[in-house]
Short mmCIF file of C-alpha atoms and ligand atoms in Angstrom, two decimals:
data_model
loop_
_atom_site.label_atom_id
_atom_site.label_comp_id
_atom_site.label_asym_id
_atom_site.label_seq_id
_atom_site.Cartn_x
_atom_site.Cartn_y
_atom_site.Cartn_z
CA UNK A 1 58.12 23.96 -94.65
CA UNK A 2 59.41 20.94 -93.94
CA UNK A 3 56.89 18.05 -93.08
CA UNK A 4 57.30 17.72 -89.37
CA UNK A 5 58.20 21.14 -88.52
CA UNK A 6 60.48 20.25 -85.59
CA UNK A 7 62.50 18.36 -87.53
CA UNK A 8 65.56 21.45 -88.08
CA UNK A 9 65.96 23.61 -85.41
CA UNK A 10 67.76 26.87 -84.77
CA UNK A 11 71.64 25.40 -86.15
CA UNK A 12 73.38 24.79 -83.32
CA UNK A 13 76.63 26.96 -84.18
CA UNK A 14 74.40 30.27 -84.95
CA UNK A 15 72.39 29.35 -81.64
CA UNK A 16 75.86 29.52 -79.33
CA UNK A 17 76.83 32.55 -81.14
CA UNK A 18 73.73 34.40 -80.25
CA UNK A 19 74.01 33.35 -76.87
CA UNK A 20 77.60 34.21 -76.27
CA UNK A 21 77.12 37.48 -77.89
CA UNK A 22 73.90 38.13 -75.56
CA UNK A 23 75.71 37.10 -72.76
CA UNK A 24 78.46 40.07 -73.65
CA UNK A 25 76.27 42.60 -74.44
CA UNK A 26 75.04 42.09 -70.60
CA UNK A 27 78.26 42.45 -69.60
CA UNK A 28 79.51 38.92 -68.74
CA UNK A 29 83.40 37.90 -70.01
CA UNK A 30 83.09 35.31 -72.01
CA UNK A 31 85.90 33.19 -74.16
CA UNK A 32 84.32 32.48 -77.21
CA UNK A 33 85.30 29.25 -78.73
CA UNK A 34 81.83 28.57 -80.22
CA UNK A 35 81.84 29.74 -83.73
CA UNK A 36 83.38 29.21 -87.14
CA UNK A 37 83.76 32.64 -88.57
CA UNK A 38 86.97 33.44 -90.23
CA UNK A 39 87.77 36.44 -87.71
CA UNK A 40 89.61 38.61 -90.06
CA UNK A 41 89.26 41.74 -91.76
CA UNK A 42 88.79 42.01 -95.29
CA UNK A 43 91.16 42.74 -97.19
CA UNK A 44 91.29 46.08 -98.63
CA UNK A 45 91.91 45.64 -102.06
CA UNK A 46 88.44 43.43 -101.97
CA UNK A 47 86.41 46.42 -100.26
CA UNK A 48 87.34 48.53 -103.77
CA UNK A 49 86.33 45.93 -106.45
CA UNK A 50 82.78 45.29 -104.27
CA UNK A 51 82.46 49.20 -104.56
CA UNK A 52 83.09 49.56 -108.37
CA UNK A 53 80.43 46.52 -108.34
CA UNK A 54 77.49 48.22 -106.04
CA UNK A 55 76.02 49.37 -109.74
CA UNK A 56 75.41 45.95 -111.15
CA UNK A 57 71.70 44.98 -110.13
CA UNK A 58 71.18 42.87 -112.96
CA UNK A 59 70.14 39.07 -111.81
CA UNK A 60 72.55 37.54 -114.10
CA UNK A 61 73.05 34.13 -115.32
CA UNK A 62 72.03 31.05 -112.33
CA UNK A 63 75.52 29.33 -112.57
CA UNK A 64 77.19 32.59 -112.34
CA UNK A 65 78.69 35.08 -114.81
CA UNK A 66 81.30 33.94 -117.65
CA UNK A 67 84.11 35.65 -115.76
CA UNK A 68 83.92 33.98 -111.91
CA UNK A 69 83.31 30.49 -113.43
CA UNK A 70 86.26 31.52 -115.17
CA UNK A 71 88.20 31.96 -112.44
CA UNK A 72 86.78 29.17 -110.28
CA UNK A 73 87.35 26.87 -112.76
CA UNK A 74 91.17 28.51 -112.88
CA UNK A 75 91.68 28.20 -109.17
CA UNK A 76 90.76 23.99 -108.84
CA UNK A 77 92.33 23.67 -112.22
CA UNK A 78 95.78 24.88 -110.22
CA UNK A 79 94.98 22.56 -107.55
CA UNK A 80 95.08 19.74 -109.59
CA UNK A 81 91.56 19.39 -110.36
CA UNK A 82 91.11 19.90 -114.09
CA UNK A 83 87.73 22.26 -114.25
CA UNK A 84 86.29 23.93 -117.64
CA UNK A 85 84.38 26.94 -116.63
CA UNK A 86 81.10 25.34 -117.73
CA UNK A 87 81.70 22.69 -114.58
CA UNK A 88 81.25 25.29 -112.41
CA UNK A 89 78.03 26.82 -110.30
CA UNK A 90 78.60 29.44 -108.11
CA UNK A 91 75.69 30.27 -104.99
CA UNK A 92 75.23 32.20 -102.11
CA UNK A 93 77.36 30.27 -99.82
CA UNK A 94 78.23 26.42 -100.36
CA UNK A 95 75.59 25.96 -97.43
CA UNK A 96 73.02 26.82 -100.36
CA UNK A 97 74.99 24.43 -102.72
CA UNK A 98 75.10 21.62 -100.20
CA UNK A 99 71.50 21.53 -99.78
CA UNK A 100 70.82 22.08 -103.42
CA UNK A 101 72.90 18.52 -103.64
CA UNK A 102 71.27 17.17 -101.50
CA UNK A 103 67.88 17.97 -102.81
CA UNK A 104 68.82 16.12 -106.38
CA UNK A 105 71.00 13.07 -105.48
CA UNK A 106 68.89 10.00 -104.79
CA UNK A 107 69.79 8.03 -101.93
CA UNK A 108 70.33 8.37 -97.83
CA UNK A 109 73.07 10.52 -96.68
CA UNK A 110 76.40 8.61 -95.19
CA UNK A 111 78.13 11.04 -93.37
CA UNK A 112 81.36 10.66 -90.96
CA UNK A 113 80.76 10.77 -87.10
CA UNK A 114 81.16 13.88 -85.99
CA UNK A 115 81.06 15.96 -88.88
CA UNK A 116 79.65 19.75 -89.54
CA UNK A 117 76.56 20.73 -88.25
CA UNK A 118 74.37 21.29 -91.46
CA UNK A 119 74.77 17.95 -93.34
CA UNK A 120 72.33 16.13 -91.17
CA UNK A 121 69.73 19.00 -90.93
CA UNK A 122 69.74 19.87 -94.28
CA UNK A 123 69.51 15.94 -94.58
CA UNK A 124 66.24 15.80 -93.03
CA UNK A 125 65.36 18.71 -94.56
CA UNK A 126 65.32 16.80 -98.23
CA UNK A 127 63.85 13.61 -96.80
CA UNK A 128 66.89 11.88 -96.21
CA UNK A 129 67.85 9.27 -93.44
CA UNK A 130 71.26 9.98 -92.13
CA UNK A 131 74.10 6.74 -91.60
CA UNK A 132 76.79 8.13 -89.10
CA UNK A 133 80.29 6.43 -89.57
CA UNK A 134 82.96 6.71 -86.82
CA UNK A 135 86.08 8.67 -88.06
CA UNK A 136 89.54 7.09 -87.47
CA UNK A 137 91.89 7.81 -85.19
CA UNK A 138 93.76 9.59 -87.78
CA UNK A 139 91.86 12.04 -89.00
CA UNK A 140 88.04 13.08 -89.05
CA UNK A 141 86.54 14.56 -92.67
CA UNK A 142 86.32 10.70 -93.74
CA UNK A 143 84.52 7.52 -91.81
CA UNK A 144 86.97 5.02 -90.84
CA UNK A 145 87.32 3.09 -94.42
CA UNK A 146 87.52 -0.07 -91.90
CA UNK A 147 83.72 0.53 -90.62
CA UNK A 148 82.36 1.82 -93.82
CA UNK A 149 81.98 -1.22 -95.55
CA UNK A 150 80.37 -2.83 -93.38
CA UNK A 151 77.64 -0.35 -92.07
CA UNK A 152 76.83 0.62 -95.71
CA UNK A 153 75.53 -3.57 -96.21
CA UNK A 154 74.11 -3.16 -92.90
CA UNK A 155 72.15 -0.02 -93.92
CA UNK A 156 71.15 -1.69 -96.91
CA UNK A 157 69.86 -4.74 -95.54
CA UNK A 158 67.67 -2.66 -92.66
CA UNK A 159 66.22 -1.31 -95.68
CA UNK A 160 68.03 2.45 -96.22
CA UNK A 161 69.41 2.92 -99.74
CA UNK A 162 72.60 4.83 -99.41
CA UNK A 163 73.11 7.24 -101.76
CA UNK A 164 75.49 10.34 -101.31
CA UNK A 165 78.58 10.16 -98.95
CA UNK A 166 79.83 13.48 -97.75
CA UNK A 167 83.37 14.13 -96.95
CA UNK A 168 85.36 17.00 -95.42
CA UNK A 169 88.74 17.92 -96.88
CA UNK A 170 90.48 19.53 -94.57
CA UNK A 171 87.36 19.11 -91.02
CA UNK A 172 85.65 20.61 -89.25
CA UNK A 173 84.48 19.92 -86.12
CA UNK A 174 88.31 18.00 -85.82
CA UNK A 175 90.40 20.50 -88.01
CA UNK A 176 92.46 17.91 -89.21
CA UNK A 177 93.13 16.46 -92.50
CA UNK A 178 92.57 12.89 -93.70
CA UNK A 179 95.89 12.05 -96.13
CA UNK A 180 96.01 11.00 -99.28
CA UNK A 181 96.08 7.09 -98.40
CA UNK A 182 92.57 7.56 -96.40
CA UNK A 183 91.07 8.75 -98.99
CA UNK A 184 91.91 6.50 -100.87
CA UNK A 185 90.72 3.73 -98.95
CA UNK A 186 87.37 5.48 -98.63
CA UNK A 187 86.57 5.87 -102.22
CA UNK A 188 87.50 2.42 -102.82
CA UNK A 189 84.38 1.74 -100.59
CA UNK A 190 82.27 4.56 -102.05
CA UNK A 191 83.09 2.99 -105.50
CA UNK A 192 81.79 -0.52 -104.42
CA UNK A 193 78.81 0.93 -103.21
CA UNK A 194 77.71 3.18 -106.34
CA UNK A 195 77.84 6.32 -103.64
CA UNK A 196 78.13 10.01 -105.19
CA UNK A 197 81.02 11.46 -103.47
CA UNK A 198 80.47 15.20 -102.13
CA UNK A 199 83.74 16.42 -101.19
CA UNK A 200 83.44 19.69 -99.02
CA UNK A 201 86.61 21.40 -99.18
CA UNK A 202 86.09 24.88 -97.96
CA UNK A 203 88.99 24.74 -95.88
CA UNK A 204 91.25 23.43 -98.91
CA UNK A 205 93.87 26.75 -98.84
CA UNK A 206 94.15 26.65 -94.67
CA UNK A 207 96.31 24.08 -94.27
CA UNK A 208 98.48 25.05 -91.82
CA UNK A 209 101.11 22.49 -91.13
CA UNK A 210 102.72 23.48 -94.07
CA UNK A 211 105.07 26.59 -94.33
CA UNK A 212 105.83 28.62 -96.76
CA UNK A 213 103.55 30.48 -99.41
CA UNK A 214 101.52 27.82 -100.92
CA UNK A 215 98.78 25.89 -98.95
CA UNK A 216 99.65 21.80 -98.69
CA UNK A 217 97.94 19.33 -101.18
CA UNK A 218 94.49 18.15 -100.00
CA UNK A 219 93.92 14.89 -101.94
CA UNK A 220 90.32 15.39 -103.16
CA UNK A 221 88.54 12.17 -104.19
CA UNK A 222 87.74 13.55 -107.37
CA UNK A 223 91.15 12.31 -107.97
CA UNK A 224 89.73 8.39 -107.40
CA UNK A 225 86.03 8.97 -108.64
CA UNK A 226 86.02 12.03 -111.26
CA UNK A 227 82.56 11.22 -112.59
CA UNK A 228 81.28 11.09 -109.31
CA UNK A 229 82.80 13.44 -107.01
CA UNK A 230 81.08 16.85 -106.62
CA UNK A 231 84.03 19.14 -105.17
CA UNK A 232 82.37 22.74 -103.04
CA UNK A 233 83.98 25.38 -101.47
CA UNK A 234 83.52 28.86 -100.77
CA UNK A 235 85.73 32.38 -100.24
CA UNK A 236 83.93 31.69 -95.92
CA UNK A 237 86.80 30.54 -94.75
CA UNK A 238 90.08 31.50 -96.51
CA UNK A 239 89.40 34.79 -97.15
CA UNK A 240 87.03 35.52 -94.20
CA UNK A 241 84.32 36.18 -96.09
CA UNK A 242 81.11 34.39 -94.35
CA UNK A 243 79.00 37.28 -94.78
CA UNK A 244 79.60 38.18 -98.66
CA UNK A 245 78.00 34.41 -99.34
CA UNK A 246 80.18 33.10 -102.15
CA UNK A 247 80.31 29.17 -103.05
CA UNK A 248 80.90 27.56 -105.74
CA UNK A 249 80.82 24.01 -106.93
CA UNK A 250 82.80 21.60 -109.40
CA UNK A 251 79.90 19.27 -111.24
CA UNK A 252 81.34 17.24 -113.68
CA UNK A 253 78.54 15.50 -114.60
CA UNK A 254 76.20 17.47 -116.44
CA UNK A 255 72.76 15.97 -115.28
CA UNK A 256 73.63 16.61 -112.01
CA UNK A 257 74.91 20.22 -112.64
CA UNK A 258 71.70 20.81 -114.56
CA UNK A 259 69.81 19.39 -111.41
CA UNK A 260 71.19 21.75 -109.44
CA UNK A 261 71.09 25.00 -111.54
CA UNK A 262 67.44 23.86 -111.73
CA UNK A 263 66.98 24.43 -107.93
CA UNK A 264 69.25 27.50 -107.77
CA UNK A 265 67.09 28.90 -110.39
CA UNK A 266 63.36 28.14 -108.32
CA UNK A 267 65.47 29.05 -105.05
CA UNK A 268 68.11 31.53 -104.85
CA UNK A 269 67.79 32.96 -108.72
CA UNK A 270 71.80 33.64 -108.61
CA UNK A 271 74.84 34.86 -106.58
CA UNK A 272 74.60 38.13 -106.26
CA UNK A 273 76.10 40.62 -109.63
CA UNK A 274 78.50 42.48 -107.03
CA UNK A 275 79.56 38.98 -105.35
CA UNK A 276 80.75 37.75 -108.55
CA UNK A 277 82.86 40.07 -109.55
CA UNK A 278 84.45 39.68 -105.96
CA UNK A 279 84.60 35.82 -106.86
CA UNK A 280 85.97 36.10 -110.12
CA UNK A 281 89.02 38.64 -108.66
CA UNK A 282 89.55 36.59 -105.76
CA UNK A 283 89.78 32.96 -107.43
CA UNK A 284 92.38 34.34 -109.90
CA UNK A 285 94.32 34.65 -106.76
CA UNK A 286 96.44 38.13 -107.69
CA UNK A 287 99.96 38.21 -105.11
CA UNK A 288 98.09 40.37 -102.24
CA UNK A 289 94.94 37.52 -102.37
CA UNK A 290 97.92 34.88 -101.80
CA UNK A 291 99.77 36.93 -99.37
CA UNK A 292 96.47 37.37 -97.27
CA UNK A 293 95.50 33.77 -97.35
CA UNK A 294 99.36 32.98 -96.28
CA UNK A 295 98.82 34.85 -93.37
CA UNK A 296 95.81 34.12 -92.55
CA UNK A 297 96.85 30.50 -92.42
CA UNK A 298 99.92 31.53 -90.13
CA UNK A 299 98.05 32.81 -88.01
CA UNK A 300 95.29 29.96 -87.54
CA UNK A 301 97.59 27.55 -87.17
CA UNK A 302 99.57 29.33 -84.49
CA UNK A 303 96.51 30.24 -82.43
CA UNK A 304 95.51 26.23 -83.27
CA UNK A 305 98.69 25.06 -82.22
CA UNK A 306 98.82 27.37 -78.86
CA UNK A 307 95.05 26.20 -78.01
CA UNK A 308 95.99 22.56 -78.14
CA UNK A 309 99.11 22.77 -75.99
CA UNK A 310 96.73 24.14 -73.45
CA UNK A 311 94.45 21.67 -73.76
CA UNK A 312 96.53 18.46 -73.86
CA UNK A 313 98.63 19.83 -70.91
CA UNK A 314 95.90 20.08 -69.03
CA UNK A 315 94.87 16.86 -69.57
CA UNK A 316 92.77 15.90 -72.61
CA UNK A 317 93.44 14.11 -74.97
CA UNK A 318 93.17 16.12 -78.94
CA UNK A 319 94.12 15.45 -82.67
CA UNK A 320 96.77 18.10 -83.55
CA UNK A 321 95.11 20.59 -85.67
CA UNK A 322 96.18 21.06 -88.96
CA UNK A 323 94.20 22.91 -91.19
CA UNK A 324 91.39 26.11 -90.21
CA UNK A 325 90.57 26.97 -87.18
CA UNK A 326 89.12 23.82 -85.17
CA UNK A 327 90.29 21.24 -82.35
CA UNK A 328 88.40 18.54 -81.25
CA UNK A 329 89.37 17.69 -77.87
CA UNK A 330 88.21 14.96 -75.85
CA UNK A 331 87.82 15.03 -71.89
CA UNK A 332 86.66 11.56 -70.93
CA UNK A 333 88.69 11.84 -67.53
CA UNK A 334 86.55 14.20 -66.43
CA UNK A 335 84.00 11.47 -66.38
CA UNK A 336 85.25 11.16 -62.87
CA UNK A 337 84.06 14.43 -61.92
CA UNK A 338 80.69 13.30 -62.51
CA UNK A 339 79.98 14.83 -65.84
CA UNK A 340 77.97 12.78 -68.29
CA UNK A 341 77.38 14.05 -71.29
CA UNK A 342 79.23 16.48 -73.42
CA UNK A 343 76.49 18.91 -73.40
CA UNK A 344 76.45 19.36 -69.45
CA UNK A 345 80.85 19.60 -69.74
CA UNK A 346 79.87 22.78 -72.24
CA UNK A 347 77.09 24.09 -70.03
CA UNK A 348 79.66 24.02 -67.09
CA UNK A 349 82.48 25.65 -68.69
CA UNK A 350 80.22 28.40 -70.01
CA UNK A 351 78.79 28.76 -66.81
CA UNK A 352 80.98 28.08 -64.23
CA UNK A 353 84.00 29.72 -66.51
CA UNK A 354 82.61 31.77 -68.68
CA UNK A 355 84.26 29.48 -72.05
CA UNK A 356 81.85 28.97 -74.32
CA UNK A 357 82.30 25.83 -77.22
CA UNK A 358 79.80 23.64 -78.91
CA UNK A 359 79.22 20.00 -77.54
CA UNK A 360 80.09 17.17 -80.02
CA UNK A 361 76.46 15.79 -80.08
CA UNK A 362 76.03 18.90 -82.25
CA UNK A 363 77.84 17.56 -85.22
CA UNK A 364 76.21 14.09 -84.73
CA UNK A 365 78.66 12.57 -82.09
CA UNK A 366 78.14 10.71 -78.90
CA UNK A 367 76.14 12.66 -76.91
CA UNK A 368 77.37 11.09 -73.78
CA UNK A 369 81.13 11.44 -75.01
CA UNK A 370 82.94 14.24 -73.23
CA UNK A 371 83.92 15.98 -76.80
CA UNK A 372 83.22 19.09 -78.04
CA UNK A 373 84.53 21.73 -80.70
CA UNK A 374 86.89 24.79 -79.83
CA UNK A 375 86.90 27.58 -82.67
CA UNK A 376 89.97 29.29 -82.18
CA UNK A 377 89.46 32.16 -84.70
CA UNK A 378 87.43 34.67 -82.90
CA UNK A 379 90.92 35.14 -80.45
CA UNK A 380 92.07 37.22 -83.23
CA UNK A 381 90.62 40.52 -81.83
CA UNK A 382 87.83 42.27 -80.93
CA UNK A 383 87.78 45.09 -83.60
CA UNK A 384 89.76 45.52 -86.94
CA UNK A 385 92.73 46.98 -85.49
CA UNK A 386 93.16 43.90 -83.20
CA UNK A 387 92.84 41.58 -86.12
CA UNK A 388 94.79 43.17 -88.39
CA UNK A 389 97.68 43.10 -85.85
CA UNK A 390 97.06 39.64 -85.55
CA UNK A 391 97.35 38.88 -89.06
CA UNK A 392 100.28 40.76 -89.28
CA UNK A 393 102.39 39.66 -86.18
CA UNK A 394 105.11 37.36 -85.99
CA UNK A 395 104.11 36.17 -82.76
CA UNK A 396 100.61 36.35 -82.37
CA UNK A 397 99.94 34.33 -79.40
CA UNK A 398 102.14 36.64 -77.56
CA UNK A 399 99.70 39.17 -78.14
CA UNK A 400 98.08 40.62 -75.12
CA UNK A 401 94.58 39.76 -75.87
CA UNK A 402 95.04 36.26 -77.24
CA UNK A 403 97.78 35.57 -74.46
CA UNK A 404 94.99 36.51 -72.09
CA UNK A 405 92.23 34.40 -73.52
CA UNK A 406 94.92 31.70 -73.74
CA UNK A 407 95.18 31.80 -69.86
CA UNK A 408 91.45 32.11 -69.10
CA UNK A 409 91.04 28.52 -71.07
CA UNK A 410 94.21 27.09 -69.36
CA UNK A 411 92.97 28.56 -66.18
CA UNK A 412 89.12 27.36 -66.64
CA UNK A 413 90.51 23.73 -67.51
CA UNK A 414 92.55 23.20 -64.45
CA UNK A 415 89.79 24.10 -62.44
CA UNK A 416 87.67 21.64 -64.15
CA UNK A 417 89.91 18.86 -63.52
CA UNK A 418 90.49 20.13 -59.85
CA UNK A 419 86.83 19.38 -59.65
CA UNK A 420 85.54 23.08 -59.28
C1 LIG B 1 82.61 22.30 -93.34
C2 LIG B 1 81.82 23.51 -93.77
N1 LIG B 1 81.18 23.47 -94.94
C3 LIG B 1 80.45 24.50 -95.37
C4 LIG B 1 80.33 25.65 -94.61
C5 LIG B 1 79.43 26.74 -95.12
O1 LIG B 1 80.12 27.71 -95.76
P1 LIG B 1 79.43 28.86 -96.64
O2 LIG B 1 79.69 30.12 -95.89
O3 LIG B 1 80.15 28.77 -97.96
O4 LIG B 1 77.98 28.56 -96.76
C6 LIG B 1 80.99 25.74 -93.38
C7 LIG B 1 80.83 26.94 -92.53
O5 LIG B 1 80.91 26.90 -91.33
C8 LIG B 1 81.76 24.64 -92.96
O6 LIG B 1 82.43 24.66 -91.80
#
């Protein structure tokens, strides 16, 4: 239990979900923008090797078995990441390794402004004070490396040692993607300061402003601060995989890695046998794993692209997306209309307009800014069939079902900004 139980509550993005879907199952339409799940089926091919799998029961080794850290280590070795197999842990989820990381590093947490829900809760829930950093105007993932600086000797002098700086490589809430000269700038800072990098790159193979087959380069600052930059990501998000629960980190430095397998070991014991073997098939990425992720990212970034058209023509003001399945707009003209806080801009639109997306003071923003996350991906369908069409279309925003959510939204904004 944590020492003041109200310190983490329900998490925010699991809350909205449960009320959208309750708000369905009595029969209201709602536009569900609200949640980061993948939205995709799985792919077939991953359905067989989990059922040749259901017979292993044994509890296995903590860090995982020979042949996913195998693989792992394979898959950020091809992204440029040199990894040896013993560098790698592999959890239930990255949430699990996240917290796990956060439980062993020493110091408070410095985390950009907004950024994912659980950093800050699972923050508090190791004891750690939180120091929010404004992201730039170019990208979120990162604090602005102009602010950083500063704030971290400002921290330090109102008495908070920090510690760990978490970044996110391609974002969300803002699903963009800071570039390589960013991140650069950042670790500079981190470097000064002695911070342990955690780079969160879950999203790494969904960038999709690139075409083509391969995903674009993230620039991971593991590239500026090997020794100190813990890498994590997950089969959540690529492969659409939320509920199997594979993560996996890159720990290069062996106390820490030891730290961690330590708490994995009191905690969660070890990813699950069955799990592993889907790991260790996925992350050596065989041509239908690469074709699926392809598509998959073709198809976020359409649905992305179509959802921020609609909301900068009706008048707000947005990052382009460019990676997963997020945009991040901001309606500050609204203002006028007598809203006040993100939260109440939310409540209206789920209301009013049955549109339901997560207010920015959620991931640690400005409660009275008028921002607030839009999760494209559950457009895609509302069974498998839908979905797989999706995935497979040329032109999925012409599909009847996402061309009709696409209207409610355009339709629900330009009554907001006619003041109804
Ligand atoms: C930025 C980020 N990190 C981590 C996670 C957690 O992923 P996992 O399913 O691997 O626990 C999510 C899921 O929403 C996420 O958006």
């Amino acid at each position: 239990m944590p020492r003041d139980s109200a310190v983490v509550q329900h998490s925010a993005t699991l809350a909205l979900d449960e009320r959208v879907r309750a708000r369905r199952a009595a029969g209201e339409d709602v536009v569900h923008l609200g949640f980061g799940e993948a939205g995709l089926p799985v792919l077939a091919q991953v359905t067989e090797v989990l059922a040749g799998a259901a017979g292993r029961n044994e509890y296995g080794a903590v860090a995982g078995s020979p042949q996913a850290r195998h693989a792992a280590a394979g898959y950020l070795t091809r992204r440029g990441l040199p990894t040896e197999p013993a560098d790698v842990v592999l959890a239930p989820g990255s949430k699990a390794l996240l917290y796990a990381l956060l439980a062993v590093l020493p110091g408070d947490l410095v985390l950009p402004r907004p950024s994912w829900v659980s950093y800050a809760a699972q923050a508090a829930l190791t004891g750690k004070r939180v120091l929010g950093v404004p992201i730039p105007q170019q990208a979120g993932g990162v604090p602005d490396p102009a602010l950083l600086d500063d704030a971290l000797t400002r921290a330090r002098r109102d008495g908070a040692e920090p510690g760990v700086l978490i970044l996110t490589l391609p974002d969300n809430p803002t699903g963009t993607l800071a570039d390589a000269d960013l991140v650069a700038q950042v670790c500079a800072v981190a470097d000064a300061h002695r911070l342990t990098v955690v780079s969160d790159e879950i999203y790494r193979d969904l960038v999709h402003s690139a075409s083509g087959p391969r995903p674009a380069t993230v620039h991971s600052p593991a590239h500026h601060l090997p020794e100190r930059t813990i890498v994590t990501a997950g089969l959540s998000k690529s492969m659409a995989l939320g509920g199997y629960r594979i993560g996996f980190a890159r720990i290069p430095r062996p106390d820490i890695r030891a730290a961690v397998i330590g708490v994995a070991s009191e905690v969660w014991s070890s990813l699950p046998a069955p799990m592993q073997e889907v790991a260790a098939y996925v992350l050596d990425e065989p041509p239908e794993v690469r074709d699926h992720i392809a598509a998959s990212r073709r198809l976020h970034g359409a649905v992305a692209c179509a959802m921020h058209e609609t909301f900068t023509a009706a008048g707000a003001h947005c990052r382009p997306p460019r990676a997963g399945f997020y945009l991040y707009p901001d309606l500050e003209p609204l203002r006028a209309h007598g809203f006040a806080t993100g939260a109440e801009l939310a409540g209206h639109l789920l209301d009013r307009h049955g549109i339901g997306v997560l207010a920015g003071a959620a991931f640690g923003d400005d409660p009275s800014a008028l921002r607030f996350r839009v999760a494209t991906s559950l457009l895609y369908g509302e069974d498998t069939e839908q979905r797989s069409c999706a995935l497979t279309s040329a032109d999925p925003v012409a599909l009847p079902w996402i061309r009709a959510s696409l209207a409610r939204v355009r339709d629900a904004l330009t009554a907001v900004f006619q003041g109804e």
